[in-house]
């Protein structure tokens, strides 16, 4: 079956000078791919008419569908709309529905309406407007020589809604999409190259319509198998067989069957056990609690956290021994164990995770350099603590410590530790 | 002065299917731009040799410098190195220094070395190897027809070090860079279109070598002026004059002069006042504490946080009144005020921020829909609390609540509230 290919073109100087990270493209990949649309390329260009037109012309040589985001705001640096009208050689017209919509938004917020806000309802004459439920700038749908060109706002919350409710359904009426299926296995505790060696014969035996990718992320590696064909049932059967062989081969290195995050695996394990969780965080500064509470419904098992950045709070809130702090320092095994046990008892939970380390850039010493992190997990069977020497900057040390802490808890909950 | 232009080519199917967000490109923009190198385009392509070559050929028509990241790992899906050797029509050779380096890494970690690890030391014959202090894959520097093509690992921590210590210094010996200067003003409490209207005459009067961009982000808008020329002193003088006029025009809407984040502004204000801070977080689940502790040196003013996800912890750890919880619910003004005051007294700080809201997707009601968030800031002059009705999904509600909480504290510290 023929591939249906799309290119994402993101517009904005802020992307090129790095003031903003492009998260729209990843979301578009995640969303279009399961619908059978493969993203062939992502291209980010500046707020410059000639450059935008060049990107459009080159993309049209590669793909059937162009998804353009950005440059639709009310200010002068936003030029996508006029550039598209000029590219197609048409004028702008007022879209009455969009105009009423903009007016109603300003009326509801009780704000005065400016000329530049009215201009948001102007669209190129040859496009179908796409209603923007969540903002003032309408999207635009163009069809030209069998290709579809869609222009959407760069604001993620607005763009996502328009893709899901309008763009994908309409594309599905125009193109016959192939079936694309992914199957991901999450591994933990084994490096990328050892993993590759272990499953070498499976990888070499893959049929041409199935691809394998290795996606390392701190302490885990995701194995992603991607299959393309015409029958979801057949592809899933094939992927199931491959996944079964991989799982037999890697044994305990499997952390989860599926494209799930550690915090979701933990959520499922805790709910199954009817257990609760708390954290006591020093160097991770609340980041583990944030990861846990990013899962919808986490209030069922997560009661809270004591972020004990200062020693005083370790003593007063977590009942860490003052003399152990003085003797061993905050970044030490006795302190991290007492933090974990203190959180469990003070916050009344079945399990707890605790961290104490030096995230840097300052605070390191010869005996305890930046990246020295003690992590403990406490539960009904006792407390486990481990020392890690992590590399990377402050951000990396915080993130790695959080991932290791979550993975330690996962192992405890799975009786692997 | 002639622009020196670069294109970033990121390689990897994981970017196109959205399994990984490309953060490397933004970092490269942030880092190359101040060195005088402008990124003209960012192109993300699949792990496919023909597509990689097409991207290289097209980029060479646009720019002087190509920075390629990704596809240098030890596994079979990593094909960048062989593709580049084929593109230049050369073979691969062993780089002895890289080989010794890989061997020493495995020896230090006490891990057995595999054939595929040895192969990491193979590089195309026509390239200069770039030492990778932080990993096993060396980078590659090619010069061809006056253009520079650099290939680096996709692992951010490794790539960043190679750019800073090798690539930029070497580019500076080959190209005469123009001077690029940015000046950013952070505004708060005013929408993009009103701001644009307010500073219209300044914007229309900008000379052609200075560009203005509006970068909205939750409750703030960044105004970024970018100037290109040959003298840093002259450009800075020009930008200073413009910034002064803007500041006079926008008055109290100015949150900070400079490209700084709210958590850094707060850090500076707290240190100046010799004051301390704590948080009591319900719906933000530790995210405010995480933002605050992402600033190096935050232990000077941040003592900790009580993430009180459950009501029991609100009562036991923050001394919230049980009857107020029963009468008004957790998401209410009396509760958020008591949380802020409880954190201040239990964690012994000058100021505190508290949040209580419904992040969704579940838990909303007609009276308190998803997005209802109470935020309070407590300090020596009393406690301020505000109700917000935020739109967006769970992630947006958490992030917006955190930004609003930080901005409320900033206003209190600046005597604006």
mmCIF file of N, CA and C in Angstrom, chain B residues 210-324:
data_model
loop_
_atom_site.group_PDB
_atom_site.id
_atom_site.type_symbol
_atom_site.label_atom_id
_atom_site.label_comp_id
_atom_site.label_asym_id
_atom_site.label_seq_id
_atom_site.Cartn_x
_atom_site.Cartn_y
_atom_site.Cartn_z
ATOM 1 N N UNK B 210 17.366 45.984 12.782
ATOM 2 C CA UNK B 210 16.837 45.546 14.087
ATOM 3 C C UNK B 210 15.436 44.969 13.910
ATOM 4 N N UNK B 211 15.253 43.743 14.378
ATOM 5 C CA UNK B 211 13.951 43.081 14.268
ATOM 6 C C UNK B 211 13.327 42.906 15.649
ATOM 7 N N UNK B 212 11.989 42.912 15.684
ATOM 8 C CA UNK B 212 11.281 42.709 16.960
ATOM 9 C C UNK B 212 10.405 41.462 16.864
ATOM 10 N N UNK B 213 10.456 40.628 17.897
ATOM 11 C CA UNK B 213 9.559 39.469 17.969
ATOM 12 C C UNK B 213 8.825 39.468 19.298
ATOM 13 N N UNK B 214 7.584 38.984 19.271
ATOM 14 C CA UNK B 214 6.747 38.836 20.466
ATOM 15 C C UNK B 214 6.694 37.363 20.823
ATOM 16 N N UNK B 215 7.048 37.007 22.066
ATOM 17 C CA UNK B 215 7.055 35.604 22.459
ATOM 18 C C UNK B 215 6.180 35.386 23.686
ATOM 19 N N UNK B 216 4.890 35.099 23.461
ATOM 20 C CA UNK B 216 3.988 34.898 24.595
ATOM 21 C C UNK B 216 4.208 33.534 25.251
ATOM 22 N N UNK B 217 4.096 33.461 26.577
ATOM 23 C CA UNK B 217 4.282 32.211 27.312
ATOM 24 C C UNK B 217 3.469 32.280 28.601
ATOM 25 N N UNK B 218 2.258 31.703 28.564
ATOM 26 C CA UNK B 218 1.358 31.759 29.702
ATOM 27 C C UNK B 218 1.092 33.210 30.089
ATOM 28 N N UNK B 219 1.491 33.637 31.280
ATOM 29 C CA UNK B 219 1.079 34.972 31.725
ATOM 30 C C UNK B 219 2.063 36.068 31.301
ATOM 31 N N UNK B 220 3.115 35.719 30.573
ATOM 32 C CA UNK B 220 4.108 36.728 30.194
ATOM 33 C C UNK B 220 4.249 36.831 28.668
ATOM 34 N N UNK B 221 4.767 37.959 28.209
ATOM 35 C CA UNK B 221 5.175 38.112 26.800
ATOM 36 C C UNK B 221 6.602 38.646 26.796
ATOM 37 N N UNK B 222 7.476 37.970 26.070
ATOM 38 C CA UNK B 222 8.837 38.459 25.913
ATOM 39 C C UNK B 222 8.914 39.318 24.651
ATOM 40 N N UNK B 223 9.502 40.487 24.746
ATOM 41 C CA UNK B 223 9.783 41.304 23.565
ATOM 42 C C UNK B 223 11.257 41.122 23.247
ATOM 43 N N UNK B 224 11.543 40.578 22.062
ATOM 44 C CA UNK B 224 12.959 40.354 21.732
ATOM 45 C C UNK B 224 13.381 41.215 20.549
ATOM 46 N N UNK B 225 14.338 42.118 20.781
ATOM 47 C CA UNK B 225 14.922 42.933 19.720
ATOM 48 C C UNK B 225 16.237 42.284 19.292
ATOM 49 N N UNK B 226 16.409 42.034 17.970
ATOM 50 C CA UNK B 226 17.635 41.409 17.469
ATOM 51 C C UNK B 226 18.303 42.359 16.494
ATOM 52 N N UNK B 227 19.579 42.623 16.732
ATOM 53 C CA UNK B 227 20.305 43.569 15.878
ATOM 54 C C UNK B 227 21.537 42.897 15.275
ATOM 55 N N UNK B 228 21.833 43.217 14.018
ATOM 56 C CA UNK B 228 23.042 42.681 13.386
ATOM 57 C C UNK B 228 23.897 43.838 12.883
ATOM 58 N N UNK B 229 25.214 43.749 13.075
ATOM 59 C CA UNK B 229 26.097 44.806 12.608
ATOM 60 C C UNK B 229 27.539 44.398 12.771
ATOM 61 N N UNK B 230 28.417 45.378 12.934
ATOM 62 C CA UNK B 230 29.831 45.024 13.051
ATOM 63 C C UNK B 230 30.415 45.435 14.404
ATOM 64 N N UNK B 231 29.703 46.269 15.147
ATOM 65 C CA UNK B 231 30.241 46.702 16.441
ATOM 66 C C UNK B 231 29.257 46.384 17.566
ATOM 67 N N UNK B 232 29.711 45.562 18.502
ATOM 68 C CA UNK B 232 28.857 45.209 19.637
ATOM 69 C C UNK B 232 28.489 46.446 20.433
ATOM 70 N N UNK B 233 29.463 47.330 20.635
ATOM 71 C CA UNK B 233 29.232 48.541 21.425
ATOM 72 C C UNK B 233 28.121 49.380 20.801
ATOM 73 N N UNK B 234 28.222 49.598 19.485
ATOM 74 C CA UNK B 234 27.208 50.423 18.812
ATOM 75 C C UNK B 234 25.822 49.775 18.858
ATOM 76 N N UNK B 235 25.784 48.476 18.598
ATOM 77 C CA UNK B 235 24.490 47.788 18.616
ATOM 78 C C UNK B 235 23.870 47.839 20.009
ATOM 79 N N UNK B 236 24.702 47.595 21.032
ATOM 80 C CA UNK B 236 24.181 47.621 22.401
ATOM 81 C C UNK B 236 23.647 48.996 22.769
ATOM 82 N N UNK B 237 24.323 50.029 22.277
ATOM 83 C CA UNK B 237 23.877 51.392 22.527
ATOM 84 C C UNK B 237 22.507 51.621 21.886
ATOM 85 N N UNK B 238 22.379 51.197 20.637
ATOM 86 C CA UNK B 238 21.102 51.326 19.930
ATOM 87 C C UNK B 238 19.997 50.568 20.666
ATOM 88 N N UNK B 239 20.309 49.317 21.058
ATOM 89 C CA UNK B 239 19.311 48.481 21.738
ATOM 90 C C UNK B 239 18.936 49.061 23.095
ATOM 91 N N UNK B 240 19.925 49.646 23.775
ATOM 92 C CA UNK B 240 19.655 50.282 25.063
ATOM 93 C C UNK B 240 18.659 51.424 24.903
ATOM 94 N N UNK B 241 18.873 52.235 23.860
ATOM 95 C CA UNK B 241 17.963 53.376 23.643
ATOM 96 C C UNK B 241 16.544 52.896 23.371
ATOM 97 N N UNK B 242 16.437 51.847 22.536
ATOM 98 C CA UNK B 242 15.108 51.302 22.230
ATOM 99 C C UNK B 242 14.473 50.733 23.499
ATOM 100 N N UNK B 243 15.257 49.970 24.256
ATOM 101 C CA UNK B 243 14.730 49.357 25.476
ATOM 102 C C UNK B 243 14.247 50.431 26.448
ATOM 103 N N UNK B 244 14.996 51.525 26.527
ATOM 104 C CA UNK B 244 14.596 52.594 27.442
ATOM 105 C C UNK B 244 13.241 53.171 27.028
ATOM 106 N N UNK B 245 13.067 53.399 25.712
ATOM 107 C CA UNK B 245 11.792 53.952 25.235
ATOM 108 C C UNK B 245 10.641 52.978 25.510
ATOM 109 N N UNK B 246 10.896 51.680 25.283
ATOM 110 C CA UNK B 246 9.842 50.691 25.537
ATOM 111 C C UNK B 246 9.478 50.678 27.016
ATOM 112 N N UNK B 247 10.495 50.705 27.872
ATOM 113 C CA UNK B 247 10.242 50.645 29.310
ATOM 114 C C UNK B 247 9.426 51.850 29.773
ATOM 115 N N UNK B 248 9.739 53.045 29.217
ATOM 116 C CA UNK B 248 8.953 54.240 29.555
ATOM 117 C C UNK B 248 7.495 54.059 29.137
ATOM 118 N N UNK B 249 7.316 53.415 27.979
ATOM 119 C CA UNK B 249 5.970 53.277 27.425
ATOM 120 C C UNK B 249 5.138 52.240 28.174
ATOM 121 N N UNK B 250 5.747 51.124 28.574
ATOM 122 C CA UNK B 250 4.930 50.048 29.153
ATOM 123 C C UNK B 250 4.845 50.115 30.677
ATOM 124 N N UNK B 251 5.688 50.909 31.316
ATOM 125 C CA UNK B 251 5.590 51.119 32.769
ATOM 126 C C UNK B 251 5.606 49.827 33.573
ATOM 127 N N UNK B 252 4.550 49.642 34.370
ATOM 128 C CA UNK B 252 4.492 48.520 35.302
ATOM 129 C C UNK B 252 4.345 47.151 34.646
ATOM 130 N N UNK B 253 4.057 47.117 33.341
ATOM 131 C CA UNK B 253 3.960 45.819 32.676
ATOM 132 C C UNK B 253 5.333 45.149 32.532
ATOM 133 N N UNK B 254 6.386 45.905 32.777
ATOM 134 C CA UNK B 254 7.725 45.310 32.703
ATOM 135 C C UNK B 254 7.950 44.381 33.896
ATOM 136 N N UNK B 255 8.286 43.122 33.619
ATOM 137 C CA UNK B 255 8.586 42.192 34.711
ATOM 138 C C UNK B 255 10.084 42.079 34.904
ATOM 139 N N UNK B 256 10.845 42.164 33.822
ATOM 140 C CA UNK B 256 12.300 42.088 33.952
ATOM 141 C C UNK B 256 12.963 42.641 32.703
ATOM 142 N N UNK B 257 14.112 43.257 32.908
ATOM 143 C CA UNK B 257 14.916 43.751 31.806
ATOM 144 C C UNK B 257 15.979 42.689 31.536
ATOM 145 N N UNK B 258 15.757 41.883 30.507
ATOM 146 C CA UNK B 258 16.711 40.820 30.193
ATOM 147 C C UNK B 258 15.967 39.538 29.879
ATOM 148 N N UNK B 259 16.686 38.571 29.290
ATOM 149 C CA UNK B 259 16.054 37.303 28.933
ATOM 150 C C UNK B 259 16.159 36.344 30.107
ATOM 151 N N UNK B 260 15.426 36.662 31.155
ATOM 152 C CA UNK B 260 15.512 35.836 32.357
ATOM 153 C C UNK B 260 14.176 35.165 32.619
ATOM 154 N N UNK B 261 14.240 34.056 33.334
ATOM 155 C CA UNK B 261 13.017 33.353 33.688
ATOM 156 C C UNK B 261 12.510 33.866 35.022
ATOM 157 N N UNK B 262 11.200 33.729 35.234
ATOM 158 C CA UNK B 262 10.581 34.204 36.478
ATOM 159 C C UNK B 262 11.305 33.671 37.705
ATOM 160 N N UNK B 263 11.701 32.382 37.673
ATOM 161 C CA UNK B 263 12.325 31.802 38.865
ATOM 162 C C UNK B 263 13.679 32.449 39.149
ATOM 163 N N UNK B 264 14.328 32.988 38.114
ATOM 164 C CA UNK B 264 15.604 33.686 38.322
ATOM 165 C C UNK B 264 15.375 35.095 38.874
ATOM 166 N N UNK B 265 14.322 35.751 38.371
ATOM 167 C CA UNK B 265 13.981 37.090 38.888
ATOM 168 C C UNK B 265 13.678 36.998 40.378
ATOM 169 N N UNK B 266 12.876 35.985 40.726
ATOM 170 C CA UNK B 266 12.517 35.768 42.131
ATOM 171 C C UNK B 266 13.762 35.498 42.967
ATOM 172 N N UNK B 267 14.657 34.671 42.431
ATOM 173 C CA UNK B 267 15.905 34.350 43.122
ATOM 174 C C UNK B 267 16.647 35.639 43.463
ATOM 175 N N UNK B 268 16.790 36.529 42.472
ATOM 176 C CA UNK B 268 17.532 37.766 42.689
ATOM 177 C C UNK B 268 16.846 38.648 43.741
ATOM 178 N N UNK B 269 15.507 38.736 43.644
ATOM 179 C CA UNK B 269 14.766 39.568 44.597
ATOM 180 C C UNK B 269 14.878 39.020 46.020
ATOM 181 N N UNK B 270 14.800 37.688 46.161
ATOM 182 C CA UNK B 270 14.874 37.080 47.493
ATOM 183 C C UNK B 270 16.262 37.273 48.100
ATOM 184 N N UNK B 271 17.288 37.072 47.285
ATOM 185 C CA UNK B 271 18.656 37.220 47.796
ATOM 186 C C UNK B 271 18.889 38.661 48.230
ATOM 187 N N UNK B 272 18.386 39.627 47.431
ATOM 188 C CA UNK B 272 18.552 41.048 47.753
ATOM 189 C C UNK B 272 17.909 41.381 49.102
ATOM 190 N N UNK B 273 16.749 40.733 49.346
ATOM 191 C CA UNK B 273 16.014 40.990 50.585
ATOM 192 C C UNK B 273 16.486 40.113 51.733
ATOM 193 N N UNK B 274 17.409 39.186 51.418
ATOM 194 C CA UNK B 274 17.860 38.208 52.410
ATOM 195 C C UNK B 274 16.666 37.420 52.964
ATOM 196 N N UNK B 275 15.745 37.072 52.077
ATOM 197 C CA UNK B 275 14.510 36.400 52.476
ATOM 198 C C UNK B 275 14.519 34.941 52.006
ATOM 199 N N UNK B 276 13.619 34.135 52.582
ATOM 200 C CA UNK B 276 13.535 32.724 52.206
ATOM 201 C C UNK B 276 12.134 32.388 51.698
ATOM 202 N N UNK B 277 12.038 31.233 51.055
ATOM 203 C CA UNK B 277 10.794 30.858 50.371
ATOM 204 C C UNK B 277 10.499 29.377 50.576
ATOM 205 N N UNK B 278 9.216 29.069 50.682
ATOM 206 C CA UNK B 278 8.770 27.671 50.678
ATOM 207 C C UNK B 278 7.502 27.595 49.831
ATOM 208 N N UNK B 279 7.068 26.374 49.491
ATOM 209 C CA UNK B 279 5.808 26.236 48.763
ATOM 210 C C UNK B 279 4.953 25.145 49.411
ATOM 211 N N UNK B 280 3.643 25.295 49.216
ATOM 212 C CA UNK B 280 2.679 24.270 49.652
ATOM 213 C C UNK B 280 1.845 23.977 48.416
ATOM 214 N N UNK B 281 2.061 22.806 47.816
ATOM 215 C CA UNK B 281 1.493 22.577 46.500
ATOM 216 C C UNK B 281 0.493 21.434 46.499
ATOM 217 N N UNK B 282 -0.690 21.725 45.977
ATOM 218 C CA UNK B 282 -1.611 20.630 45.758
ATOM 219 C C UNK B 282 -1.642 20.327 44.255
ATOM 220 N N UNK B 283 -2.378 21.091 43.464
ATOM 221 C CA UNK B 283 -2.522 20.726 42.041
ATOM 222 C C UNK B 283 -1.215 20.812 41.272
ATOM 223 N N UNK B 284 -0.282 21.655 41.679
ATOM 224 C CA UNK B 284 0.978 21.734 40.938
ATOM 225 C C UNK B 284 1.942 20.597 41.317
ATOM 226 N N UNK B 285 1.628 19.850 42.356
ATOM 227 C CA UNK B 285 2.319 18.589 42.670
ATOM 228 C C UNK B 285 3.841 18.641 42.746
ATOM 229 N N UNK B 286 4.411 19.756 43.153
ATOM 230 C CA UNK B 286 5.866 19.840 43.264
ATOM 231 C C UNK B 286 6.526 20.561 42.092
ATOM 232 N N UNK B 287 5.712 20.988 41.113
ATOM 233 C CA UNK B 287 6.301 21.596 39.920
ATOM 234 C C UNK B 287 6.893 22.981 40.212
ATOM 235 N N UNK B 288 6.250 23.734 41.130
ATOM 236 C CA UNK B 288 6.819 25.051 41.478
ATOM 237 C C UNK B 288 8.163 24.856 42.175
ATOM 238 N N UNK B 289 8.211 23.891 43.111
ATOM 239 C CA UNK B 289 9.481 23.600 43.797
ATOM 240 C C UNK B 289 10.542 23.180 42.781
ATOM 241 N N UNK B 290 10.136 22.390 41.788
ATOM 242 C CA UNK B 290 11.082 21.964 40.752
ATOM 243 C C UNK B 290 11.613 23.162 39.961
ATOM 244 N N UNK B 291 10.725 24.099 39.581
ATOM 245 C CA UNK B 291 11.179 25.279 38.829
ATOM 246 C C UNK B 291 12.139 26.117 39.679
ATOM 247 N N UNK B 292 11.799 26.284 40.952
ATOM 248 C CA UNK B 292 12.649 27.092 41.827
ATOM 249 C C UNK B 292 14.018 26.433 42.007
ATOM 250 N N UNK B 293 14.027 25.098 42.213
ATOM 251 C CA UNK B 293 15.299 24.407 42.465
ATOM 252 C C UNK B 293 16.060 24.104 41.183
ATOM 253 N N UNK B 294 15.496 24.458 40.029
ATOM 254 C CA UNK B 294 16.273 24.311 38.792
ATOM 255 C C UNK B 294 17.291 25.447 38.659
ATOM 256 N N UNK B 295 17.169 26.470 39.506
ATOM 257 C CA UNK B 295 18.138 27.576 39.513
ATOM 258 C C UNK B 295 19.323 27.193 40.406
ATOM 259 N N UNK B 296 20.547 27.190 39.857
ATOM 260 C CA UNK B 296 21.718 26.876 40.699
ATOM 261 C C UNK B 296 21.794 27.816 41.899
ATOM 262 N N UNK B 297 22.131 27.271 43.055
ATOM 263 C CA UNK B 297 22.262 28.110 44.246
ATOM 264 C C UNK B 297 20.946 28.374 44.955
ATOM 265 N N UNK B 298 19.862 27.697 44.547
ATOM 266 C CA UNK B 298 18.550 27.979 45.127
ATOM 267 C C UNK B 298 18.472 27.573 46.601
ATOM 268 N N UNK B 299 19.432 26.754 47.058
ATOM 269 C CA UNK B 299 19.386 26.352 48.473
ATOM 270 C C UNK B 299 19.636 27.547 49.394
ATOM 271 N N UNK B 300 20.154 28.656 48.844
ATOM 272 C CA UNK B 300 20.367 29.848 49.674
ATOM 273 C C UNK B 300 19.060 30.441 50.189
ATOM 274 N N UNK B 301 17.967 30.322 49.399
ATOM 275 C CA UNK B 301 16.713 30.976 49.799
ATOM 276 C C UNK B 301 15.530 30.019 49.831
ATOM 277 N N UNK B 302 15.666 28.843 49.224
ATOM 278 C CA UNK B 302 14.541 27.904 49.200
ATOM 279 C C UNK B 302 14.770 26.821 50.247
ATOM 280 N N UNK B 303 13.859 26.708 51.204
ATOM 281 C CA UNK B 303 14.075 25.692 52.241
ATOM 282 C C UNK B 303 13.368 24.389 51.901
ATOM 283 N N UNK B 304 12.224 24.462 51.210
ATOM 284 C CA UNK B 304 11.541 23.228 50.865
ATOM 285 C C UNK B 304 10.076 23.437 50.570
ATOM 286 N N UNK B 305 9.388 22.312 50.420
ATOM 287 C CA UNK B 305 7.987 22.360 50.026
ATOM 288 C C UNK B 305 7.236 21.220 50.681
ATOM 289 N N UNK B 306 5.971 21.465 50.959
ATOM 290 C CA UNK B 306 5.097 20.348 51.322
ATOM 291 C C UNK B 306 4.088 20.173 50.194
ATOM 292 N N UNK B 307 4.270 19.064 49.473
ATOM 293 C CA UNK B 307 3.324 18.737 48.413
ATOM 294 C C UNK B 307 2.196 17.980 49.086
ATOM 295 N N UNK B 308 1.062 18.658 49.263
ATOM 296 C CA UNK B 308 -0.037 18.054 50.028
ATOM 297 C C UNK B 308 -1.132 17.646 49.050
ATOM 298 N N UNK B 309 -0.935 16.458 48.464
ATOM 299 C CA UNK B 309 -1.900 16.004 47.465
ATOM 300 C C UNK B 309 -3.183 15.539 48.145
ATOM 301 N N UNK B 310 -3.040 14.919 49.302
ATOM 302 C CA UNK B 310 -4.239 14.435 50.000
ATOM 303 C C UNK B 310 -4.672 15.439 51.070
ATOM 304 N N UNK B 311 -5.944 15.390 51.442
ATOM 305 C CA UNK B 311 -6.452 16.287 52.497
ATOM 306 C C UNK B 311 -5.791 16.005 53.832
ATOM 307 N N UNK B 312 -5.511 14.709 54.103
ATOM 308 C CA UNK B 312 -4.891 14.339 55.378
ATOM 309 C C UNK B 312 -3.581 15.109 55.562
ATOM 310 N N UNK B 313 -2.800 15.231 54.482
ATOM 311 C CA UNK B 313 -1.509 15.916 54.599
ATOM 312 C C UNK B 313 -1.711 17.420 54.726
ATOM 313 N N UNK B 314 -2.745 17.940 54.075
ATOM 314 C CA UNK B 314 -3.061 19.374 54.264
ATOM 315 C C UNK B 314 -3.328 19.648 55.742
ATOM 316 N N UNK B 315 -4.041 18.736 56.381
ATOM 317 C CA UNK B 315 -4.384 18.913 57.802
ATOM 318 C C UNK B 315 -3.166 18.685 58.689
ATOM 319 N N UNK B 316 -2.496 17.528 58.476
ATOM 320 C CA UNK B 316 -1.428 17.136 59.409
ATOM 321 C C UNK B 316 -0.167 17.971 59.228
ATOM 322 N N UNK B 317 0.208 18.270 57.995
ATOM 323 C CA UNK B 317 1.488 18.939 57.763
ATOM 324 C C UNK B 317 1.366 20.444 57.616
ATOM 325 N N UNK B 318 0.186 20.927 57.203
ATOM 326 C CA UNK B 318 0.064 22.373 56.945
ATOM 327 C C UNK B 318 -0.936 23.035 57.892
ATOM 328 N N UNK B 319 -1.503 22.249 58.769
ATOM 329 C CA UNK B 319 -2.452 22.781 59.759
ATOM 330 C C UNK B 319 -3.661 23.468 59.123
ATOM 331 N N UNK B 320 -4.110 22.931 57.983
ATOM 332 C CA UNK B 320 -5.340 23.442 57.383
ATOM 333 C C UNK B 320 -6.509 22.950 58.245
ATOM 334 N N UNK B 321 -7.510 23.827 58.443
ATOM 335 C CA UNK B 321 -8.638 23.493 59.310
ATOM 336 C C UNK B 321 -9.507 22.406 58.674
ATOM 337 N N UNK B 322 -9.767 21.359 59.445
ATOM 338 C CA UNK B 322 -10.556 20.228 58.956
ATOM 339 C C UNK B 322 -11.974 20.680 58.589
ATOM 340 N N UNK B 323 -12.505 21.628 59.384
ATOM 341 C CA UNK B 323 -13.883 22.053 59.108
ATOM 342 C C UNK B 323 -13.950 22.905 57.843
ATOM 343 N N UNK B 324 -12.905 23.728 57.591
ATOM 344 C CA UNK B 324 -12.888 24.504 56.345
ATOM 345 C C UNK B 324 -12.796 23.576 55.128
#
